[in-house]
């Protein structure tokens, strides 16, 4: 497939293609209509060989004449005009055809870079699809193994019945033989031989049964290893990521099904072993395999079951406050909720297992480490009524924390000191599982929480939660911020994207992430090798931290701009320099929407005008903040923004949303029914907002407060 045809199919890269051909050197129309010819020429040779370059230059002009004739026949007046203009512009290369060849070669190389980026994204997506396919295959394999385990338990149940019947037959004939007084030695000998045959057969059956139980325990051991060390660990990691905005699936229903299946099978094995104990009590003999092997199997079955049960008690919904920024940030004296779940579901235990809540069991060796007490309903029974899926849960909804009078850390306190919002705490939940003679103490713990005492600390606390759950898979590492690791650019960008994705269902694209990289590290070719330190994320003030700036944008978008952001109307993350470069190549009235780099939670728009000399000039209005957007929706500001032109005639300079979408086409669906003088927001435009240009002294009737300016 030709290079240009491949580019035309890259819908997700259309923006980059528009930006590439937003230059006069090689118009996109010329590239499109002459694509096959352009791609077949040796531009690299032409860039070095003036004679060859001149030949290609002449052929290019001839091809443009052919296209012009075609559009004359098709009566396409606009394209006739454009092709004539393009040919005229190319005439400037008459004396420098090598320059034209180098220019076209440069465009073709840039196209290849776009294609390579697209192919890389496609490979990443393919890997994700393969990963999902692998996960599906893995789950299917696990399902087959579970079915196999259940089938073997059923077979073993039948084996136990056969074993008992064989033993009963032997026991009956043996007791009969003992009671009968047989005088005939030949008959007596035959009876003894028959009994020996029966006991030999019984012995082989007992050995076979014990071997089957051992094999079944091997399979159960393998499944428990997969469930506890793989499936549960992966779920815990998904839960960590979902807590900070990732769209990961954290449903526990499938895990509950698997855990319960293995637990039920192991309880049945314990019943089989109890039955063997009963049988050996009735009939035993020298070198009885039951006496030798049954205790070891009993010990192994109990150990496997205890391991499974201890791992089956988890925190399904992490602690969170109703009005918090996110889970895991708690405030003293403010109620929070948390839900625990038992992944082995036995209906007979409904309402019988009490779950108790407690705080940090051992204070770490951190100077000034605070201690807290839990208040509220600290004990609840696991039940199936509080779960929509019928799981065994204890849903704590009215817990609060209060700081203890004395604190200061644990024994042997070190010199390590953390801020309140870097101090991590863990909430514990304990219960006792008791069923069919099995008693197991269970303990579950929350992910580390940050405990604040003032709402002003919430933003900083949420930054700590983001950083910890982005980087740490050790969910009990409460000393994490004593030496916080750096984040790779991939991890960091993904985490930032999740913040907007969870708030608006649309995350960040590569161009937007590149702007963020530019803000943090300056202009770079790419940022893949860069790492972000905790201090750079949330501590370095220039004049405010990166996180304060970014979070201000997220809050603003979620509160006032969600629809516009989700529909891709806000470019948002773009530097002032790139903004000007993009707009200066566009027609008068083209504008774009950009987040302010200097005002927290601010958004502005810039547009291009034409000066008296015909040069493009980019103007930018002062940023709008929540004070403005809480009074008037942003789309109404864009709709009604006006500048007082010559003779005080008001004019809206915003005509086309970048790259070239008519304003009303882009924002029309959001407009109120009435506009202009009938707009319900007109009183704000007339009485509260006024802008004065520093350069032209022109006024606008909308755009910011009266003291504002644009330039």
XYZ file of C-alpha atoms in Angstrom:
711
model
C 0.000 0.000 0.000
C 1.271 3.484 -0.909
C 2.567 5.634 1.924
C -0.093 8.321 1.476
C -2.901 5.746 1.393
C -1.656 4.301 4.677
C -1.595 7.786 6.208
C -5.193 8.404 5.104
C -6.285 5.397 7.150
C -4.696 6.660 10.389
C -7.687 8.478 11.844
C -6.074 8.773 15.270
C -3.082 10.566 13.716
C -5.033 13.032 11.571
C -4.085 15.871 13.920
C -0.362 15.244 13.419
C -0.874 15.043 9.669
C -2.764 18.356 9.685
C 0.064 19.952 11.635
C 2.679 18.540 9.267
C 0.937 19.940 6.191
C 0.066 23.187 7.905
C 2.960 24.655 5.908
C 3.065 26.325 2.475
C 6.186 24.460 1.333
C 4.194 21.410 0.202
C 0.404 21.875 0.258
C -1.622 18.857 1.298
C -3.679 19.066 -1.933
C -0.517 18.663 -4.015
C 0.655 15.773 -1.845
C -2.752 14.116 -2.200
C -3.390 14.475 -5.939
C 0.209 13.702 -6.940
C 0.819 11.090 -4.256
C 1.697 8.160 -6.546
C 4.076 10.211 -8.660
C 5.743 11.866 -5.628
C 6.425 8.536 -3.905
C 8.019 6.992 -7.016
C 10.678 9.692 -7.462
C 14.278 9.630 -6.183
C 14.160 12.818 -4.118
C 17.335 11.941 -2.225
C 19.286 11.895 -5.497
C 17.543 15.063 -6.665
C 18.548 16.863 -3.484
C 22.223 16.373 -4.542
C 21.928 16.515 -8.346
C 20.732 19.915 -9.723
C 20.135 18.565 -13.265
C 18.025 15.673 -12.032
C 16.223 18.016 -9.602
C 15.353 20.343 -12.527
C 13.833 17.433 -14.450
C 11.610 16.525 -11.485
C 10.725 20.191 -11.015
C 9.508 20.459 -14.620
C 7.533 17.213 -14.371
C 5.940 18.469 -11.137
C 4.697 21.598 -12.900
C 3.390 19.486 -15.796
C 1.491 17.266 -13.352
C -0.051 20.327 -11.761
C -1.201 21.460 -15.231
C -2.811 18.052 -15.762
C -4.623 18.326 -12.409
C -5.767 21.841 -13.301
C -7.245 20.613 -16.579
C -9.026 17.848 -14.714
C -10.655 20.308 -12.326
C -11.666 22.518 -15.262
C -13.550 19.551 -16.729
C -15.085 18.782 -13.330
C -16.027 22.470 -12.939
C -14.356 22.561 -9.531
C -13.643 26.267 -9.350
C -12.068 26.199 -5.888
C -9.541 23.485 -6.786
C -8.740 25.234 -10.096
C -7.868 28.330 -8.094
C -5.806 26.392 -5.550
C -3.805 24.414 -8.126
C -3.029 27.612 -10.080
C -1.832 29.255 -6.846
C 0.285 26.235 -5.870
C 1.982 26.219 -9.292
C 2.723 29.924 -8.971
C 4.285 29.363 -5.515
C 6.471 26.533 -6.813
C 7.951 28.866 -9.435
C 10.237 30.279 -6.753
C 12.227 27.037 -6.917
C 13.098 27.677 -10.598
C 16.677 28.540 -9.671
C 16.887 26.165 -6.669
C 15.271 22.841 -7.646
C 17.473 20.971 -5.136
C 15.863 22.944 -2.324
C 12.429 21.787 -3.485
C 13.682 18.186 -3.662
C 15.076 18.463 -0.118
C 11.777 19.925 1.076
C 9.670 17.120 -0.399
C 12.150 14.559 0.968
C 11.764 16.115 4.438
C 7.973 15.798 4.253
C 8.210 12.153 3.192
C 10.560 11.390 6.102
C 8.181 13.082 8.551
C 5.348 10.983 7.138
C 7.411 7.860 7.802
C 7.886 8.974 11.412
C 4.103 9.295 11.809
C 3.643 5.835 10.298
C 6.300 4.379 12.599
C 4.553 5.907 15.619
C 1.254 4.457 14.418
C 2.826 1.028 13.892
C 4.335 1.159 17.366
C 0.940 2.038 18.838
C -0.600 -0.777 16.821
C 1.988 -3.213 18.177
C 1.297 -2.038 21.722
C -2.423 -2.471 21.118
C -1.786 -5.901 19.626
C 0.220 -6.857 22.692
C -2.670 -5.700 24.859
C -5.106 -7.756 22.801
C -2.742 -10.734 23.026
C -2.443 -10.151 26.759
C -6.227 -10.102 27.076
C -6.391 -13.241 24.943
C -3.765 -14.847 27.175
C -5.774 -13.856 30.232
C -8.902 -15.356 28.685
C -6.982 -18.521 27.788
C -5.540 -18.625 31.304
C -9.005 -18.311 32.810
C -10.356 -21.012 30.528
C -7.480 -23.285 31.551
C -8.212 -22.555 35.204
C -11.886 -23.356 34.662
C -10.938 -26.701 33.087
C -8.667 -27.517 36.008
C -11.409 -26.608 38.475
C -13.837 -28.877 36.630
C -11.199 -31.610 36.698
C -10.783 -31.198 40.460
C -14.538 -31.441 41.033
C -14.703 -34.520 38.813
C -11.899 -36.233 40.742
C -13.668 -35.519 44.033
C -16.796 -37.158 42.634
C -14.758 -40.160 41.478
C -13.119 -40.386 44.889
C -16.547 -40.295 46.494
C -17.505 -43.359 44.444
C -14.174 -45.007 45.364
C -14.942 -44.475 49.067
C -18.283 -46.199 48.639
C -16.621 -49.167 46.915
C -13.941 -49.295 49.614
C -16.554 -49.382 52.364
C -18.476 -52.143 50.558
C -15.316 -54.219 50.206
C -14.508 -53.753 53.862
C -18.053 -54.682 54.878
C -17.837 -57.843 52.757
C -14.530 -58.835 54.319
C -15.726 -57.988 57.830
C -18.942 -59.977 57.426
C -17.161 -63.096 56.139
C -14.414 -62.793 58.718
C -16.912 -62.525 61.595
C -18.903 -65.434 60.158
C -15.750 -67.507 59.903
C -14.938 -66.785 63.538
C -18.390 -67.846 64.751
C -18.539 -71.038 62.698
C -16.850 -74.202 64.007
C -15.580 -75.855 60.846
C -14.158 -79.353 61.419
C -13.164 -80.069 57.838
C -9.607 -78.803 57.412
C -9.975 -78.526 53.649
C -13.061 -76.312 53.993
C -11.385 -74.302 56.702
C -8.323 -73.827 54.505
C -10.494 -72.624 51.616
C -12.222 -70.118 53.886
C -8.883 -68.752 55.128
C -7.642 -68.432 51.558
C -10.815 -66.563 50.620
C -10.398 -64.197 53.593
C -6.767 -63.625 52.644
C -7.838 -62.800 49.115
C -10.432 -60.364 50.431
C -7.985 -58.650 52.769
C -5.396 -58.400 49.982
C -7.995 -56.812 47.739
C -9.037 -54.474 50.558
C -5.391 -53.542 51.140
C -4.888 -52.706 47.452
C -8.071 -50.659 47.420
C -6.919 -48.729 50.498
C -3.545 -48.040 48.858
C -5.264 -46.912 45.653
C -7.625 -44.621 47.588
C -4.753 -43.049 49.508
C -2.860 -42.544 46.246
C -5.928 -40.889 44.672
C -6.282 -38.546 47.662
C -2.609 -37.638 47.432
C -2.930 -36.878 43.703
C -6.031 -34.810 44.357
C -4.168 -32.810 46.997
C -1.353 -32.237 44.488
C -3.841 -30.720 42.064
C -5.472 -28.660 44.809
C -2.013 -27.432 45.854
C -1.273 -26.293 42.284
C -4.617 -24.511 42.018
C -4.169 -22.772 45.369
C -0.728 -21.631 44.237
C -2.281 -20.093 41.111
C -5.147 -18.506 43.037
C -3.090 -17.064 45.883
C 0.173 -16.165 44.162
C -1.144 -15.143 40.746
C -4.866 -14.419 40.459
C -5.234 -12.749 43.862
C -1.990 -10.786 43.492
C -3.074 -9.551 40.063
C -6.482 -8.558 41.436
C -4.797 -6.644 44.271
C -2.650 -4.784 41.738
C -5.718 -3.989 39.623
C -7.443 -2.695 42.740
C -4.469 -0.459 43.511
C -4.598 0.998 40.018
C -8.380 1.373 40.033
C -8.106 3.365 43.265
C -6.134 5.998 41.333
C -8.405 6.086 38.300
C -7.410 3.145 36.086
C -10.348 1.457 34.288
C -9.381 -1.984 35.609
C -11.882 -4.720 36.416
C -11.896 -5.402 40.173
C -14.981 -7.617 40.376
C -14.403 -10.485 42.802
C -17.188 -12.816 41.681
C -14.935 -15.040 39.554
C -12.276 -15.304 42.262
C -14.987 -16.148 44.796
C -16.220 -18.924 42.525
C -12.712 -20.403 42.235
C -11.808 -20.048 45.907
C -15.106 -21.617 46.943
C -14.676 -24.500 44.511
C -11.271 -25.480 45.917
C -12.424 -24.977 49.522
C -15.490 -27.209 48.995
C -13.294 -29.898 47.435
C -10.827 -29.777 50.340
C -13.625 -30.012 52.895
C -14.855 -33.112 51.047
C -11.322 -34.560 51.179
C -11.350 -33.984 54.948
C -14.651 -35.893 55.101
C -13.074 -38.736 53.108
C -10.165 -38.809 55.555
C -12.593 -38.880 58.481
C -14.356 -41.807 56.824
C -11.021 -43.601 56.457
C -10.411 -43.041 60.179
C -13.787 -44.632 60.855
C -13.018 -47.594 58.582
C -9.615 -48.249 60.120
C -11.301 -48.259 63.525
C -13.469 -51.135 62.394
C -10.963 -53.143 60.425
C -7.197 -52.989 60.560
C -4.349 -55.371 60.072
C -0.593 -55.560 60.029
C 1.066 -53.026 57.683
C -2.259 -51.266 57.225
C -1.537 -48.337 54.792
C -4.314 -46.250 56.355
C -2.554 -46.150 59.704
C 0.748 -45.197 58.082
C -0.392 -42.587 55.532
C -3.663 -41.107 56.740
C -2.158 -38.735 59.391
C 0.203 -37.193 56.828
C -2.604 -36.693 54.337
C -4.781 -35.175 57.066
C -2.046 -32.728 57.983
C -1.488 -31.784 54.360
C -5.195 -31.292 53.587
C -5.619 -29.082 56.679
C -2.564 -26.992 55.776
C -3.779 -26.445 52.218
C -7.243 -25.475 53.398
C -5.882 -23.064 56.011
C -3.621 -21.434 53.429
C -6.559 -20.975 51.086
C -8.867 -19.651 53.808
C -6.323 -17.163 55.193
C -5.895 -15.683 51.720
C -9.630 -15.554 51.035
C -10.366 -12.652 53.410
C -9.851 -9.374 51.548
C -10.812 -5.712 51.522
C -13.192 -5.448 48.576
C -13.795 -1.674 48.736
C -10.975 0.433 50.135
C -11.633 3.084 52.827
C -13.106 6.298 51.461
C -14.956 9.411 52.587
C -18.199 10.436 50.834
C -16.853 13.814 49.667
C -13.168 12.988 49.317
C -10.977 13.412 46.226
C -10.633 9.663 46.055
C -10.320 6.543 48.205
C -7.612 6.097 50.861
C -7.605 9.743 51.988
C -9.335 9.934 55.387
C -9.944 12.863 57.690
C -10.173 12.715 61.467
C -13.712 12.938 62.878
C -15.238 12.468 59.410
C -17.086 9.236 58.686
C -15.679 6.815 56.144
C -16.748 3.459 54.743
C -14.928 0.241 53.871
C -16.053 -3.237 52.827
C -14.448 -6.615 53.475
C -15.296 -9.870 51.707
C -14.769 -13.573 52.261
C -14.004 -15.326 48.980
C -15.096 -18.753 50.205
C -18.857 -18.690 50.204
C -20.595 -21.052 52.597
C -24.234 -20.010 53.144
C -24.254 -21.731 56.553
C -21.804 -19.084 57.792
C -24.125 -16.202 56.915
C -24.206 -13.756 59.894
C -21.992 -16.013 62.027
C -18.494 -14.575 61.449
C -17.789 -11.296 63.283
C -15.298 -8.902 61.692
C -13.460 -6.445 63.956
C -11.658 -3.246 62.883
C -8.391 -1.917 64.315
C -5.618 0.512 63.337
C -1.833 0.163 62.913
C -0.718 -2.795 65.010
C 2.901 -1.708 65.268
C 4.085 1.864 64.846
C 7.050 2.143 62.456
C 10.351 3.686 63.492
C 9.444 7.126 62.201
C 9.852 10.281 64.207
C 6.538 11.877 65.197
C 4.452 9.064 63.705
C 0.853 9.582 64.796
C -1.441 6.920 66.254
C -5.210 6.732 65.825
C -8.220 5.032 67.381
C -11.212 3.779 65.397
C -14.710 4.761 66.516
C -18.157 3.797 65.305
C -19.548 0.357 64.534
C -16.251 -1.533 64.759
C -17.695 -5.037 64.636
C -19.989 -6.489 61.976
C -20.981 -9.956 60.810
C -20.157 -11.200 57.355
C -23.439 -11.574 55.511
C -24.879 -12.008 52.042
C -27.522 -9.278 52.340
C -25.131 -6.343 51.875
C -23.683 -7.598 48.592
C -25.428 -7.197 45.251
C -23.815 -10.400 43.999
C -24.644 -12.335 47.164
C -21.054 -12.467 48.402
C -20.092 -12.756 52.077
C -19.321 -9.152 53.034
C -19.068 -6.883 56.058
C -19.834 -3.331 54.953
C -18.625 -0.749 57.482
C -20.265 2.603 56.725
C -19.942 4.672 59.879
C -16.332 4.570 61.044
C -14.313 7.572 62.218
C -10.721 8.128 63.323
C -9.410 10.172 66.216
C -5.781 10.877 66.952
C -4.389 9.501 70.190
C -2.996 11.990 72.686
C 0.379 10.320 72.729
C 2.238 9.199 69.625
C 5.787 9.590 68.472
C 6.404 6.314 66.653
C 7.412 2.869 67.824
C 10.414 1.561 69.686
C 13.819 2.586 68.452
C 12.499 5.639 66.649
C 14.825 6.774 63.856
C 15.550 10.286 62.637
C 13.281 9.738 59.623
C 10.569 12.365 59.606
C 7.622 12.542 57.208
C 5.000 15.191 56.559
C 1.417 14.446 57.601
C 0.433 13.717 54.010
C 3.383 11.324 53.499
C 2.562 9.356 56.645
C 0.914 6.051 55.703
C -1.385 4.024 57.957
C -3.047 0.640 57.604
C -6.495 -0.438 58.827
C -6.805 -4.087 59.863
C -9.788 -6.450 59.903
C -9.818 -9.755 61.772
C -12.292 -12.591 62.036
C -12.406 -16.336 62.797
C -13.540 -18.972 60.320
C -15.140 -21.989 62.035
C -16.766 -24.777 60.043
C -16.795 -28.571 60.247
C -14.037 -28.743 62.823
C -11.791 -26.265 60.988
C -10.910 -23.059 62.867
C -8.763 -20.378 61.177
C -7.855 -16.891 62.360
C -8.150 -14.465 59.451
C -6.614 -11.030 58.958
C -7.125 -8.570 56.101
C -5.649 -5.107 55.700
C -6.470 -2.018 53.697
C -4.110 -0.372 51.285
C -2.124 2.361 53.067
C -4.269 5.402 53.852
C -3.286 9.017 54.455
C -5.019 10.626 57.422
C -5.513 14.386 57.424
C -7.098 16.752 59.923
C -7.936 19.612 57.580
C -9.569 19.729 54.137
C -6.712 21.935 52.875
C -4.427 18.869 53.134
C -6.590 16.783 50.821
C -4.876 17.721 47.567
C -1.432 16.879 48.901
C -2.726 13.663 50.490
C -4.208 12.519 47.182
C -0.841 13.125 45.517
C 0.714 10.691 48.025
C -1.964 8.081 47.295
C -1.367 8.435 43.549
C 2.392 8.102 43.904
C 2.288 5.103 46.235
C -0.224 3.081 44.229
C 1.442 3.939 40.945
C 4.813 2.601 42.089
C 4.564 0.260 45.076
C 3.265 -3.295 44.978
C 4.232 -3.836 48.609
C 0.895 -2.868 50.132
C 2.284 -2.790 53.671
C 5.240 -0.503 52.975
C 4.292 2.407 55.246
C 7.893 3.700 55.120
C 7.537 4.219 51.359
C 8.029 7.997 51.446
C 11.184 7.713 53.508
C 12.879 6.966 50.188
C 10.286 7.250 47.445
C 11.405 5.837 44.076
C 11.123 7.730 40.803
C 8.458 7.043 38.181
C 9.213 6.189 34.575
C 7.650 8.483 32.001
C 5.298 5.678 30.927
C 4.078 5.131 34.505
C 3.760 8.847 35.144
C 1.899 9.637 31.924
C -0.465 6.726 32.430
C -1.285 7.874 35.967
C -1.953 11.460 34.828
C -4.170 10.209 32.013
C -6.195 8.133 34.476
C -7.084 11.275 36.431
C -8.926 12.763 33.468
C -10.145 9.402 32.218
C -11.876 8.639 35.528
C -13.344 12.154 35.702
C -14.475 12.536 32.080
C -14.010 9.188 30.278
C -11.266 10.725 28.101
C -7.590 10.619 29.038
C -4.522 12.290 27.552
C -3.081 11.752 24.091
C 0.608 11.722 23.169
C 0.734 15.398 22.148
C -0.801 16.468 25.446
C 1.638 14.316 27.399
C 4.502 15.801 25.397
C 3.424 19.289 26.516
C 3.487 18.081 30.129
C 6.948 16.652 29.507
C 7.991 20.018 28.088
C 6.750 21.726 31.257
C 8.728 19.351 33.476
C 11.913 18.836 31.466
C 11.972 21.460 28.735
C 11.854 20.793 24.989
C 13.043 17.254 24.191
C 12.852 14.916 21.210
C 10.927 12.441 23.369
C 10.527 11.788 27.068
C 10.551 7.981 27.203
C 13.907 7.816 28.990
C 13.048 10.503 31.549
C 12.094 9.756 35.144
C 9.961 11.873 37.450
C 10.961 12.292 41.086
C 8.450 12.618 43.921
C 9.835 16.065 44.717
C 9.367 17.235 41.120
C 5.789 15.982 41.166
C 4.568 17.474 44.407
C 7.191 19.534 46.218
C 9.038 21.890 43.882
C 7.260 25.258 43.796
C 7.681 27.177 40.527
C 5.670 29.109 41.795
C 3.387 26.185 42.621
C 3.972 22.457 42.377
C 3.278 20.500 39.210
C 0.582 18.518 41.009
C -1.242 21.641 42.223
C -1.285 22.923 38.634
C -2.417 19.631 37.096
C -5.005 18.870 39.760
C -6.453 22.363 39.324
C -7.041 21.519 35.668
C -8.641 18.156 36.484
C -11.012 19.762 39.004
C -11.952 22.521 36.551
C -12.568 20.086 33.690
C -14.632 17.762 35.861
C -16.711 20.624 37.281
C -17.273 22.829 34.235
C -15.806 21.440 31.015
C -16.479 17.695 31.041
C -18.546 17.554 27.835
C -16.225 19.827 25.864
C -13.177 17.846 26.971
C -14.769 14.469 26.260
C -15.750 15.598 22.754
C -12.137 16.579 22.032
C -12.867 20.305 21.627
C -10.221 21.369 24.142
C -6.620 20.975 23.016
C -5.795 21.965 26.570
C -2.212 20.922 27.121
C -0.269 22.968 24.570
C 2.570 25.413 25.141
C 2.237 29.091 24.206
C 4.978 28.694 21.618
C 3.306 25.768 19.859
C -0.062 27.504 20.103
C 1.268 30.514 18.174
C 3.021 28.297 15.635
C -0.215 26.416 14.958
C -2.484 29.447 14.724
C -0.234 31.662 12.594
C -0.595 29.246 9.704
C -4.365 29.285 9.861
C -7.016 31.551 8.433
C -8.207 34.593 10.347
C -10.585 33.704 13.181
C -9.113 30.271 13.909
C -8.881 29.678 17.657
C -7.988 26.959 20.128
C -8.620 26.318 23.807
C -5.631 25.991 26.114
C -5.150 25.444 29.848
C -3.294 28.262 31.548
C 0.289 27.557 32.585
C 0.367 30.412 35.099
C -3.105 30.359 36.681
C -4.270 27.361 38.709
C -7.486 25.960 37.263
C -7.539 28.407 34.367
C -8.510 28.007 30.721
C -8.056 30.519 27.927
C -8.486 30.791 24.196
C -6.279 32.325 21.538
C -7.173 33.328 18.007
C -5.377 34.599 14.936
C -6.051 37.985 13.376
C -4.530 39.745 10.386
C -2.679 43.009 10.943
C -2.846 46.035 8.643
C 0.327 44.786 6.933
C -1.270 41.387 6.316
C 0.784 39.524 8.909
C -0.889 36.981 11.213
C -1.118 38.028 14.864
C -2.169 35.740 17.723
C -4.203 37.214 20.567
C -4.933 35.526 23.878
C -7.589 36.356 26.424
C -6.880 36.221 30.138
C -7.654 32.810 31.711
C -11.135 31.993 32.952
C -11.360 30.280 36.345
C -14.114 28.673 38.387
C -15.286 32.160 39.424
C -16.135 32.832 35.779
C -17.264 29.357 34.738
C -19.612 29.009 37.713
C -21.559 31.990 36.319
C -21.468 31.295 32.587
C -20.781 28.012 30.745
C -17.586 28.177 28.718
C -19.363 27.409 25.446
C -21.592 30.460 26.015
C -18.506 32.605 26.600
C -17.107 31.397 23.263
C -20.472 31.962 21.590
C -20.915 35.522 22.882
C -17.327 36.790 22.997
C -17.131 40.093 21.097
C -14.587 42.798 20.333
C -15.630 46.372 19.613
C -14.182 47.028 16.164
C -14.068 50.269 14.184
C -17.068 52.549 14.857
C -17.770 50.450 17.961
C -19.254 47.625 15.919
C -19.099 44.444 18.023
C -17.570 41.409 16.352
C -16.844 37.876 17.556
C -13.285 37.075 16.393
C -13.731 33.360 17.135
C -14.776 31.757 13.839
C -13.100 28.355 13.451
C -12.039 25.899 16.120
C -8.575 24.590 15.234
C -7.836 23.217 12.710
C -10.813 24.484 10.700
C -14.140 23.533 12.304
C -16.788 26.282 12.161
C -17.398 27.471 15.720
C -21.156 26.811 15.719
C -20.619 23.358 14.263
C -18.217 22.511 17.088
C -20.161 24.037 19.998
C -23.706 24.397 18.651
C -25.147 21.379 20.403
C -24.240 22.913 23.768
C -25.800 26.339 23.159
C -28.868 27.470 25.062
C -31.898 28.017 22.854
C -31.633 31.795 23.107
C -28.577 33.770 22.089
C -27.482 37.338 21.628
C -29.567 39.876 23.528
C -31.986 37.116 24.559
C -29.273 34.999 26.168
C -29.939 34.244 29.839
C -26.285 35.138 30.456
C -26.371 38.546 28.754
C -26.425 40.381 32.083
C -23.020 38.917 32.925
C -21.603 39.893 29.549
C -22.810 43.475 29.869
C -22.276 44.216 33.535
C -19.422 42.070 34.749
C -17.030 41.345 31.908
C -14.963 43.760 29.858
C -11.552 43.511 28.227
C -9.272 46.253 26.999
C -6.492 45.514 24.530
C -3.052 46.704 25.581
C -2.121 47.238 21.940
C -5.242 48.504 20.179
C -7.290 49.781 23.099
C -10.249 47.891 21.696
C -12.912 46.669 24.078
C -14.782 43.418 24.180
C -18.118 42.753 25.775
C -17.180 39.315 27.029
C -14.102 37.440 28.065
C -13.114 38.231 31.648
C -13.490 40.670 34.476
C -13.285 44.417 33.848
C -9.670 44.723 34.906
C -8.476 42.058 32.467
C -6.596 42.449 29.216
C -5.799 40.479 26.131
C -2.888 40.728 23.786
